[in-house]
């Protein structure tokens, strides 16, 4: 769940992949990628894993793409990136109740941490995903916050705005749980701003719904209505957003 989006320096292939990915067309985006390099194999695996998280389907295709990426990886960083995707897939399966793979997720992310050197660009995504495990599986908000802050700093250093939109969002979610409404509103607003600038359509509806959780009426309803419109436009993706489009009870955090 990272990537720079479209910039002036992007090649036509990556621009096409980004446009499809941002519109929830992960399989179509993956089909554009050649199969001749570890980098493309890793990118394909990442797309298929992301589809599982957003749609709760495509698990076998993700496993196949991941096995290919693991088989063709040559360097420690490539092996570490594949392990990071393995951890994310196991996390998604556990989160969505497909199967409890929490131990596998922790082991894979631990393996990635041993392979990806400090300061490498892949470390930011790894730290973010370790935060997800701490927040949603281990239920340790303090550990999650520390991991998200490391990821936020690294994403800033490596100019990864999409990942920044995720770190802003999840730090804001923790703030909302603790009743820090102004901090939460600021984080959700930053996440939404970045996603709109990047054209990350599949992530814009969740950002609108999260921001709505911090606003009063009528702004909250307006934001949820816009989120619902995008949600329907994308065919009900992400699947878990349906629960958030109803007005939350006090203290509800983001998914």
Short mmCIF file of C-alpha atoms in Angstrom, two decimals:
data_model
loop_
_atom_site.label_atom_id
_atom_site.label_comp_id
_atom_site.label_asym_id
_atom_site.label_seq_id
_atom_site.Cartn_x
_atom_site.Cartn_y
_atom_site.Cartn_z
CA UNK A 1 0.00 0.00 0.00
CA UNK A 2 2.64 2.40 -1.02
CA UNK A 3 3.80 4.15 -4.14
CA UNK A 4 4.33 7.65 -5.39
CA UNK A 5 1.31 7.95 -7.62
CA UNK A 6 1.71 9.75 -10.92
CA UNK A 7 4.42 12.34 -11.34
CA UNK A 8 5.97 14.07 -14.30
CA UNK A 9 8.84 11.58 -14.28
CA UNK A 10 6.71 8.43 -14.41
CA UNK A 11 7.09 6.21 -17.45
CA UNK A 12 3.95 5.36 -19.44
CA UNK A 13 3.74 1.82 -18.02
CA UNK A 14 3.82 2.97 -14.40
CA UNK A 15 1.34 5.75 -15.14
CA UNK A 16 -1.08 3.21 -16.64
CA UNK A 17 -0.57 0.83 -13.69
CA UNK A 18 -1.21 3.65 -11.22
CA UNK A 19 -4.41 4.78 -12.93
CA UNK A 20 -5.83 1.26 -12.86
CA UNK A 21 -4.71 0.63 -9.29
CA UNK A 22 -6.20 3.87 -8.05
CA UNK A 23 -9.55 2.89 -9.56
CA UNK A 24 -9.62 -0.52 -7.87
CA UNK A 25 -8.58 -2.41 -11.02
CA UNK A 26 -5.68 -4.30 -9.44
CA UNK A 27 -5.83 -7.39 -11.65
CA UNK A 28 -5.84 -5.25 -14.81
CA UNK A 29 -2.88 -3.25 -13.47
CA UNK A 30 -0.96 -6.44 -12.65
CA UNK A 31 -1.61 -7.81 -16.14
CA UNK A 32 0.27 -4.87 -17.68
CA UNK A 33 3.51 -5.72 -15.89
CA UNK A 34 6.19 -7.82 -17.62
CA UNK A 35 7.23 -11.01 -15.83
CA UNK A 36 10.96 -10.81 -16.48
CA UNK A 37 12.37 -9.03 -13.44
CA UNK A 38 12.19 -9.35 -9.64
CA UNK A 39 11.03 -5.72 -9.42
CA UNK A 40 7.98 -6.32 -11.61
CA UNK A 41 7.20 -9.58 -9.81
CA UNK A 42 7.26 -7.75 -6.49
CA UNK A 43 5.07 -4.99 -7.85
CA UNK A 44 2.57 -7.52 -9.17
CA UNK A 45 2.47 -9.29 -5.82
CA UNK A 46 1.92 -5.97 -4.06
CA UNK A 47 -1.03 -5.18 -6.30
CA UNK A 48 -2.66 -8.54 -5.70
CA UNK A 49 -2.13 -8.34 -1.94
CA UNK A 50 -3.66 -4.86 -1.90
CA UNK A 51 -6.69 -6.20 -3.77
CA UNK A 52 -7.23 -8.76 -1.00
CA UNK A 53 -7.17 -6.06 1.66
CA UNK A 54 -9.67 -3.86 -0.17
CA UNK A 55 -12.01 -6.49 -1.64
CA UNK A 56 -11.64 -9.59 0.61
CA UNK A 57 -11.14 -11.76 -2.47
CA UNK A 58 -8.38 -12.89 -4.82
CA UNK A 59 -6.44 -14.76 -2.13
CA UNK A 60 -5.18 -17.56 -4.38
CA UNK A 61 -4.04 -15.13 -7.06
CA UNK A 62 -2.16 -13.15 -4.43
CA UNK A 63 -0.49 -16.31 -3.11
CA UNK A 64 0.58 -17.27 -6.64
CA UNK A 65 2.02 -13.82 -7.35
CA UNK A 66 3.79 -13.80 -4.01
CA UNK A 67 5.35 -17.22 -4.51
CA UNK A 68 6.70 -16.03 -7.86
CA UNK A 69 8.16 -12.88 -6.29
CA UNK A 70 9.79 -14.94 -3.54
CA UNK A 71 11.24 -17.39 -6.08
CA UNK A 72 12.84 -14.73 -8.32
CA UNK A 73 14.16 -12.43 -5.57
CA UNK A 74 17.95 -12.17 -5.75
CA UNK A 75 19.08 -9.53 -3.26
CA UNK A 76 18.41 -9.15 0.45
CA UNK A 77 16.26 -6.10 -0.21
CA UNK A 78 14.17 -8.02 -2.76
CA UNK A 79 13.77 -10.91 -0.34
CA UNK A 80 12.88 -8.45 2.38
CA UNK A 81 10.28 -6.76 0.17
CA UNK A 82 8.74 -10.16 -0.65
CA UNK A 83 8.64 -11.02 3.06
CA UNK A 84 6.95 -7.67 3.72
CA UNK A 85 4.23 -8.56 1.19
CA UNK A 86 3.92 -12.04 2.74
CA UNK A 87 3.35 -10.40 6.12
CA UNK A 88 0.75 -8.05 4.68
CA UNK A 89 -1.17 -10.88 3.04
CA UNK A 90 -1.20 -12.86 6.29
CA UNK A 91 -2.32 -9.72 8.13
CA UNK A 92 -5.16 -9.13 5.66
CA UNK A 93 -6.35 -12.74 5.94
CA UNK A 94 -6.40 -12.45 9.73
CA UNK A 95 -8.06 -9.03 9.75
CA UNK A 96 -10.86 -10.16 7.44
CA UNK A 97 -11.43 -13.43 9.31
CA UNK A 98 -10.39 -15.67 6.41
CA UNK A 99 -7.91 -17.54 8.61
CA UNK A 100 -5.83 -16.67 11.67
CA UNK A 101 -2.37 -16.05 10.24
CA UNK A 102 -1.20 -13.55 12.86
CA UNK A 103 1.90 -15.58 13.76
CA UNK A 104 2.84 -15.86 10.09
CA UNK A 105 2.38 -12.11 9.66
CA UNK A 106 4.64 -11.32 12.60
CA UNK A 107 7.29 -13.80 11.45
CA UNK A 108 7.29 -12.49 7.88
CA UNK A 109 7.60 -8.86 8.94
CA UNK A 110 10.37 -9.83 11.35
CA UNK A 111 12.19 -11.52 8.48
CA UNK A 112 11.72 -8.41 6.36
CA UNK A 113 13.19 -6.26 9.15
CA UNK A 114 16.30 -8.45 9.18
CA UNK A 115 16.74 -8.13 5.40
CA UNK A 116 15.83 -4.51 4.65
CA UNK A 117 18.59 -2.21 5.93
CA UNK A 118 17.80 0.89 8.02
CA UNK A 119 17.39 3.90 5.76
CA UNK A 120 16.29 1.89 2.73
CA UNK A 121 13.09 3.09 1.06
CA UNK A 122 11.31 -0.19 1.83
CA UNK A 123 11.79 0.33 5.53
CA UNK A 124 9.05 2.97 5.66
CA UNK A 125 6.41 0.57 4.34
CA UNK A 126 7.67 -2.16 6.66
CA UNK A 127 7.35 0.11 9.70
CA UNK A 128 3.84 1.09 8.65
CA UNK A 129 2.77 -2.53 8.34
CA UNK A 130 4.27 -3.38 11.71
CA UNK A 131 2.12 -0.57 13.05
CA UNK A 132 -0.97 -2.16 11.51
CA UNK A 133 -0.22 -5.42 13.30
CA UNK A 134 0.32 -3.63 16.60
CA UNK A 135 -2.89 -1.62 16.24
CA UNK A 136 -5.31 -4.20 14.89
CA UNK A 137 -3.99 -7.63 15.94
CA UNK A 138 -1.88 -7.06 19.05
CA UNK A 139 -4.10 -4.18 20.25
CA UNK A 140 -1.08 -2.13 21.32
CA UNK A 141 -1.75 1.50 20.39
CA UNK A 142 1.52 2.77 21.86
CA UNK A 143 3.59 0.37 19.73
CA UNK A 144 1.43 1.21 16.72
CA UNK A 145 1.96 4.94 17.19
CA UNK A 146 5.73 4.51 17.41
CA UNK A 147 5.79 2.42 14.23
CA UNK A 148 3.54 4.85 12.36
CA UNK A 149 5.75 7.77 13.38
CA UNK A 150 8.87 6.00 12.11
CA UNK A 151 7.06 5.23 8.86
CA UNK A 152 5.84 8.84 8.61
CA UNK A 153 9.37 10.23 9.00
CA UNK A 154 10.81 7.78 6.48
CA UNK A 155 8.02 8.38 3.96
CA UNK A 156 8.74 12.11 4.24
CA UNK A 157 12.47 11.52 3.71
CA UNK A 158 11.87 9.29 0.68
CA UNK A 159 9.13 11.49 -0.82
CA UNK A 160 6.41 8.82 -0.73
CA UNK A 161 3.19 10.86 -0.53
CA UNK A 162 0.84 7.89 -0.80
CA UNK A 163 2.39 6.23 2.22
CA UNK A 164 2.20 9.57 4.02
CA UNK A 165 -1.54 9.58 3.40
CA UNK A 166 -1.72 6.25 5.23
CA UNK A 167 0.46 7.30 8.16
CA UNK A 168 -1.53 10.53 8.57
CA UNK A 169 -4.76 8.49 8.52
CA UNK A 170 -3.70 5.91 11.08
CA UNK A 171 -2.07 8.38 13.44
CA UNK A 172 -5.30 10.36 13.25
CA UNK A 173 -7.30 7.22 14.03
CA UNK A 174 -5.29 6.68 17.20
CA UNK A 175 -5.77 10.33 18.14
CA UNK A 176 -9.54 9.98 17.66
CA UNK A 177 -9.64 6.96 19.95
CA UNK A 178 -7.99 9.06 22.64
CA UNK A 179 -10.42 11.93 22.20
CA UNK A 180 -7.90 14.27 20.54
CA UNK A 181 -10.43 15.61 18.06
CA UNK A 182 -8.41 18.52 16.63
CA UNK A 183 -5.36 16.32 16.04
CA UNK A 184 -7.51 13.64 14.43
CA UNK A 185 -9.26 16.16 12.18
CA UNK A 186 -5.92 17.56 11.02
CA UNK A 187 -4.50 14.11 10.23
CA UNK A 188 -7.58 12.94 8.35
CA UNK A 189 -7.68 16.21 6.39
CA UNK A 190 -4.03 15.80 5.37
CA UNK A 191 -4.67 12.22 4.28
CA UNK A 192 -7.63 13.30 2.18
CA UNK A 193 -5.70 16.19 0.63
CA UNK A 194 -2.86 13.93 -0.47
CA UNK A 195 -5.16 11.28 -1.90
CA UNK A 196 -7.14 13.83 -3.87
CA UNK A 197 -3.92 15.37 -5.24
CA UNK A 198 -2.63 11.94 -6.28
CA UNK A 199 -5.95 10.84 -7.76
CA UNK A 200 -6.04 7.83 -5.45
CA UNK A 201 -9.75 7.30 -5.94
CA UNK A 202 -10.06 3.99 -4.09
CA UNK A 203 -8.58 5.61 -1.01
CA UNK A 204 -10.53 8.85 -1.20
CA UNK A 205 -13.86 7.48 0.03
CA UNK A 206 -12.31 6.06 3.25
CA UNK A 207 -10.53 9.38 3.81
CA UNK A 208 -13.80 11.31 3.43
CA UNK A 209 -15.61 8.96 5.83
CA UNK A 210 -12.85 9.23 8.43
CA UNK A 211 -12.85 13.00 8.27
CA UNK A 212 -16.62 12.92 8.73
CA UNK A 213 -16.11 11.18 12.07
CA UNK A 214 -14.46 14.38 13.37
CA UNK A 215 -16.92 16.92 11.96
CA UNK A 216 -20.26 18.21 13.20
CA UNK A 217 -23.44 18.41 11.14
CA UNK A 218 -24.17 19.22 8.38
CA UNK A 219 -20.53 18.80 7.26
CA UNK A 220 -20.31 15.23 8.57
CA UNK A 221 -23.32 14.13 6.50
CA UNK A 222 -22.00 15.91 3.41
CA UNK A 223 -18.66 14.10 3.68
CA UNK A 224 -20.34 10.72 4.21
CA UNK A 225 -22.61 11.29 1.22
CA UNK A 226 -19.61 12.03 -0.98
CA UNK A 227 -17.83 8.96 0.38
CA UNK A 228 -20.90 6.87 -0.36
CA UNK A 229 -21.05 8.16 -3.92
CA UNK A 230 -17.42 7.13 -4.57
CA UNK A 231 -17.97 3.82 -2.79
CA UNK A 232 -20.87 2.97 -5.09
CA UNK A 233 -18.95 4.22 -8.14
CA UNK A 234 -16.21 1.68 -7.40
CA UNK A 235 -18.69 -1.16 -6.94
CA UNK A 236 -18.58 -1.32 -3.14
CA UNK A 237 -14.81 -1.13 -2.70
CA UNK A 238 -13.27 -1.09 -0.18
CA UNK A 239 -15.70 -3.64 1.23
CA UNK A 240 -15.12 -2.68 4.87
CA UNK A 241 -16.12 0.95 4.25
CA UNK A 242 -19.83 0.07 4.32
CA UNK A 243 -19.63 -0.18 8.12
CA UNK A 244 -18.09 3.26 8.41
CA UNK A 245 -20.62 5.04 6.23
CA UNK A 246 -23.20 4.89 9.00
CA UNK A 247 -22.83 7.60 11.66
CA UNK A 248 -20.32 6.34 14.29
CA UNK A 249 -20.84 5.98 18.00
CA UNK A 250 -18.70 8.30 20.11
CA UNK A 251 -15.04 7.32 20.13
CA UNK A 252 -15.20 5.11 17.05
CA UNK A 253 -11.83 4.83 15.29
CA UNK A 254 -11.00 4.29 11.64
CA UNK A 255 -10.73 0.89 10.06
#
